[in-house]
Amino acid sequence: QVQLQESGPGLVKPSQTLSLTCTVSGGSISRGDYHWSWIRQHPGKGLEWVGYIYYSGSTYYNPSLKSRVTLSVDTSKNQFSLKLSSVTAADTAVYYCARGGYYAPFDYWGQGTLVTVSS
Amino acid sequence: EIVLTQSPGTLSLSPGERAILSCRASQSVSSSYLAWYQQKPGQAPRLLIYGASSRATGIPDRFSGSGSGTDFTLTISRLEPEDFAVYYCQQYGSSPITFGQGTRLEIK
């Protein structure tokens, strides 16, 4: 059974960089069967796809966030990570990592982690 | 970008009734790359349907999906108490991946 777990600071100051990591267990990122995504959900709102990454490091980002997002992967640790720069209060959201994205649904999700942007 | 519009925004029904949720796309969804998710408060979304009509692993057969092109439907044949939640449609055949705004299914 594939499991995903997000980790990282729950509070980030405005203009700083939000950094989160997703650790995958029960399946290997380097197997190359799937892409791995980040999705966020503003409080009380709907879902917004942030971007996905493949084990090789190839990425695709939502154009609405592309200038501020960087995804990376560490296959030795079976982890992938999100960095979102120049954050504002509008980036306050629950951030989920999930398996899927490139012509594939999101079939496994992490529990989500709330990141609040505030001074 | 494909915009997905879900209707109704809120659906009030009783256990045992049938629920029909709609998802309309602003342009055709290629190869029926359309999924449905269920989300309960404080939980991550759960995949119910993919490819417009295929049930995900472990999903009860009271959940069914249909449609193609720009019009898709999620049907819950007989509502169970645990089915009251928010439902999202999502397309994953065109970038950027997009979600509908959700339909809240509440107990009448």
Short mmCIF file of N, CA and C in Angstrom, two decimals, chain A residues 12-90:
data_model
loop_
_atom_site.label_atom_id
_atom_site.label_comp_id
_atom_site.label_asym_id
_atom_site.label_seq_id
_atom_site.Cartn_x
_atom_site.Cartn_y
_atom_site.Cartn_z
N VAL A 12 5.20 30.29 7.63
CA VAL A 12 6.22 30.93 6.79
C VAL A 12 5.93 32.42 6.74
N LYS A 13 6.97 33.22 6.80
CA LYS A 13 6.80 34.67 6.76
C LYS A 13 6.61 35.16 5.33
N PRO A 14 5.85 36.22 5.17
CA PRO A 14 5.67 36.79 3.82
C PRO A 14 7.01 37.11 3.18
N SER A 15 7.06 36.89 1.87
CA SER A 15 8.23 37.12 1.00
C SER A 15 9.26 36.00 1.10
N GLN A 16 9.11 35.09 2.05
CA GLN A 16 10.06 33.99 2.18
C GLN A 16 9.65 32.82 1.28
N THR A 17 10.41 31.74 1.39
CA THR A 17 10.16 30.55 0.55
C THR A 17 9.56 29.44 1.37
N LEU A 18 8.46 28.92 0.88
CA LEU A 18 7.79 27.77 1.48
C LEU A 18 8.47 26.51 0.98
N SER A 19 8.83 25.62 1.90
CA SER A 19 9.50 24.38 1.51
C SER A 19 8.82 23.19 2.17
N LEU A 20 8.40 22.24 1.36
CA LEU A 20 7.76 21.02 1.85
C LEU A 20 8.39 19.80 1.18
N THR A 21 8.37 18.70 1.91
CA THR A 21 8.87 17.44 1.39
C THR A 21 7.79 16.37 1.53
N CYS A 22 7.71 15.51 0.56
CA CYS A 22 6.79 14.38 0.59
C CYS A 22 7.60 13.09 0.58
N THR A 23 7.41 12.28 1.59
CA THR A 23 8.08 10.99 1.68
C THR A 23 7.12 9.89 1.27
N VAL A 24 7.57 9.08 0.33
CA VAL A 24 6.75 8.01 -0.22
C VAL A 24 7.20 6.67 0.37
N SER A 25 6.25 5.89 0.82
CA SER A 25 6.55 4.53 1.28
C SER A 25 5.61 3.55 0.60
N GLY A 26 6.06 2.30 0.50
CA GLY A 26 5.23 1.27 -0.13
C GLY A 26 5.32 1.27 -1.64
N GLY A 27 6.18 2.09 -2.18
CA GLY A 27 6.36 2.16 -3.63
C GLY A 27 7.57 3.01 -3.93
N SER A 28 8.26 2.72 -5.02
CA SER A 28 9.49 3.44 -5.33
C SER A 28 9.27 4.49 -6.40
N ILE A 29 9.68 5.72 -6.11
CA ILE A 29 9.57 6.80 -7.09
C ILE A 29 10.40 6.46 -8.33
N SER A 30 11.55 5.84 -8.12
CA SER A 30 12.48 5.58 -9.21
C SER A 30 12.02 4.45 -10.13
N ARG A 31 10.95 3.78 -9.75
CA ARG A 31 10.40 2.73 -10.62
C ARG A 31 9.91 3.35 -11.94
N GLY A 32 9.49 4.62 -11.85
CA GLY A 32 9.13 5.33 -13.07
C GLY A 32 7.73 5.07 -13.59
N ASP A 33 6.89 4.46 -12.78
CA ASP A 33 5.53 4.15 -13.23
C ASP A 33 4.61 5.37 -13.18
N TYR A 34 4.95 6.34 -12.34
CA TYR A 34 4.03 7.44 -12.10
C TYR A 34 4.77 8.77 -12.02
N HIS A 35 4.01 9.84 -12.20
CA HIS A 35 4.47 11.16 -11.83
C HIS A 35 3.96 11.46 -10.43
N TRP A 36 4.55 12.47 -9.82
CA TRP A 36 4.26 12.81 -8.43
C TRP A 36 3.94 14.29 -8.34
N SER A 37 2.82 14.60 -7.69
CA SER A 37 2.26 15.95 -7.75
C SER A 37 2.13 16.62 -6.40
N TRP A 38 2.02 17.93 -6.47
CA TRP A 38 1.60 18.76 -5.34
C TRP A 38 0.28 19.44 -5.72
N ILE A 39 -0.62 19.47 -4.78
CA ILE A 39 -1.93 20.09 -4.93
C ILE A 39 -2.18 20.89 -3.66
N ARG A 40 -2.82 22.03 -3.80
CA ARG A 40 -3.12 22.80 -2.60
C ARG A 40 -4.59 23.17 -2.54
N GLN A 41 -5.02 23.47 -1.32
CA GLN A 41 -6.43 23.80 -1.08
C GLN A 41 -6.48 24.95 -0.10
N HIS A 42 -6.91 26.11 -0.59
CA HIS A 42 -7.07 27.25 0.29
C HIS A 42 -8.18 26.97 1.29
N PRO A 43 -8.11 27.54 2.48
CA PRO A 43 -9.09 27.24 3.54
C PRO A 43 -10.52 27.39 3.06
N GLY A 44 -11.27 26.32 3.17
CA GLY A 44 -12.68 26.34 2.78
C GLY A 44 -12.94 26.42 1.30
N LYS A 45 -11.90 26.22 0.50
CA LYS A 45 -12.03 26.38 -0.96
C LYS A 45 -11.76 25.07 -1.70
N GLY A 46 -11.67 25.19 -3.02
CA GLY A 46 -11.45 24.02 -3.87
C GLY A 46 -9.98 23.68 -4.01
N LEU A 47 -9.71 22.78 -4.94
CA LEU A 47 -8.38 22.21 -5.13
C LEU A 47 -7.66 22.86 -6.30
N GLU A 48 -6.36 23.08 -6.13
CA GLU A 48 -5.54 23.70 -7.18
C GLU A 48 -4.28 22.86 -7.36
N TRP A 49 -4.07 22.37 -8.59
CA TRP A 49 -2.87 21.61 -8.89
C TRP A 49 -1.69 22.56 -9.02
N VAL A 50 -0.58 22.21 -8.37
CA VAL A 50 0.61 23.06 -8.36
C VAL A 50 1.61 22.63 -9.43
N GLY A 51 1.87 21.32 -9.50
CA GLY A 51 2.83 20.82 -10.47
C GLY A 51 3.12 19.36 -10.22
N TYR A 52 3.83 18.73 -11.19
CA TYR A 52 4.26 17.34 -10.98
C TYR A 52 5.70 17.16 -11.44
N ILE A 53 6.27 16.07 -10.93
CA ILE A 53 7.66 15.74 -11.24
C ILE A 53 7.75 14.25 -11.51
N TYR A 54 8.70 13.88 -12.36
CA TYR A 54 9.00 12.49 -12.67
C TYR A 54 10.32 12.13 -11.99
N TYR A 55 10.58 10.82 -11.86
CA TYR A 55 11.78 10.40 -11.13
C TYR A 55 13.06 10.94 -11.77
N SER A 56 12.97 11.21 -13.09
CA SER A 56 14.15 11.72 -13.82
C SER A 56 14.43 13.19 -13.50
N GLY A 57 13.44 13.85 -12.87
CA GLY A 57 13.59 15.26 -12.57
C GLY A 57 12.81 16.17 -13.50
N SER A 58 12.22 15.62 -14.52
CA SER A 58 11.41 16.46 -15.42
C SER A 58 10.17 16.95 -14.69
N THR A 59 9.80 18.17 -14.98
CA THR A 59 8.72 18.80 -14.22
C THR A 59 7.72 19.49 -15.14
N TYR A 60 6.55 19.73 -14.59
CA TYR A 60 5.55 20.54 -15.27
C TYR A 60 4.79 21.29 -14.20
N TYR A 61 4.68 22.60 -14.39
CA TYR A 61 4.07 23.44 -13.36
C TYR A 61 2.78 24.10 -13.87
N ASN A 62 1.90 24.40 -12.92
CA ASN A 62 0.73 25.19 -13.25
C ASN A 62 1.22 26.59 -13.69
N PRO A 63 0.82 27.04 -14.87
CA PRO A 63 1.29 28.36 -15.33
C PRO A 63 1.01 29.48 -14.35
N SER A 64 -0.05 29.34 -13.56
CA SER A 64 -0.39 30.41 -12.61
C SER A 64 0.64 30.54 -11.49
N LEU A 65 1.45 29.51 -11.29
CA LEU A 65 2.45 29.52 -10.21
C LEU A 65 3.86 29.32 -10.72
N LYS A 66 3.99 29.11 -12.01
CA LYS A 66 5.26 28.66 -12.60
C LYS A 66 6.46 29.51 -12.22
N SER A 67 6.29 30.81 -12.14
CA SER A 67 7.43 31.69 -11.88
C SER A 67 7.96 31.56 -10.45
N ARG A 68 7.17 30.93 -9.56
CA ARG A 68 7.58 30.86 -8.16
C ARG A 68 7.80 29.42 -7.66
N VAL A 69 7.50 28.42 -8.47
CA VAL A 69 7.53 27.03 -8.02
C VAL A 69 8.76 26.30 -8.53
N THR A 70 9.32 25.48 -7.65
CA THR A 70 10.37 24.55 -8.05
C THR A 70 10.09 23.21 -7.37
N LEU A 71 10.00 22.16 -8.18
CA LEU A 71 9.89 20.80 -7.65
C LEU A 71 11.22 20.09 -7.86
N SER A 72 11.54 19.22 -6.92
CA SER A 72 12.75 18.42 -7.03
C SER A 72 12.46 17.03 -6.48
N VAL A 73 13.33 16.08 -6.82
CA VAL A 73 13.15 14.70 -6.39
C VAL A 73 14.47 14.14 -5.88
N ASP A 74 14.37 13.33 -4.84
CA ASP A 74 15.53 12.63 -4.28
C ASP A 74 15.18 11.15 -4.26
N THR A 75 15.57 10.44 -5.29
CA THR A 75 15.19 9.03 -5.39
C THR A 75 15.86 8.18 -4.32
N SER A 76 17.02 8.59 -3.82
CA SER A 76 17.72 7.81 -2.78
C SER A 76 16.93 7.80 -1.47
N LYS A 77 16.16 8.86 -1.26
CA LYS A 77 15.34 8.95 -0.05
C LYS A 77 13.86 8.67 -0.35
N ASN A 78 13.55 8.44 -1.59
CA ASN A 78 12.16 8.24 -2.03
C ASN A 78 11.28 9.43 -1.62
N GLN A 79 11.81 10.62 -1.93
CA GLN A 79 11.12 11.85 -1.57
C GLN A 79 11.07 12.80 -2.77
N PHE A 80 10.06 13.66 -2.76
CA PHE A 80 10.05 14.77 -3.68
C PHE A 80 9.62 16.02 -2.91
N SER A 81 10.03 17.17 -3.43
CA SER A 81 9.90 18.39 -2.64
C SER A 81 9.33 19.54 -3.45
N LEU A 82 8.76 20.48 -2.70
CA LEU A 82 8.17 21.69 -3.27
C LEU A 82 8.81 22.91 -2.64
N LYS A 83 9.18 23.85 -3.47
CA LYS A 83 9.60 25.16 -3.00
C LYS A 83 8.75 26.20 -3.72
N LEU A 84 8.16 27.11 -2.93
CA LEU A 84 7.35 28.18 -3.46
C LEU A 84 7.91 29.49 -2.92
N SER A 85 8.40 30.32 -3.80
CA SER A 85 9.10 31.53 -3.37
C SER A 85 8.17 32.73 -3.26
N SER A 86 8.67 33.75 -2.59
CA SER A 86 7.96 35.04 -2.48
C SER A 86 6.50 34.86 -2.07
N VAL A 87 6.31 34.12 -0.99
CA VAL A 87 4.93 33.80 -0.58
C VAL A 87 4.23 35.02 0.01
N THR A 88 2.91 35.02 -0.13
CA THR A 88 2.03 36.01 0.48
C THR A 88 0.92 35.26 1.22
N ALA A 89 0.04 36.02 1.85
CA ALA A 89 -1.07 35.40 2.58
C ALA A 89 -1.93 34.54 1.65
N ALA A 90 -1.94 34.88 0.37
CA ALA A 90 -2.72 34.11 -0.60
C ALA A 90 -2.20 32.70 -0.81
#
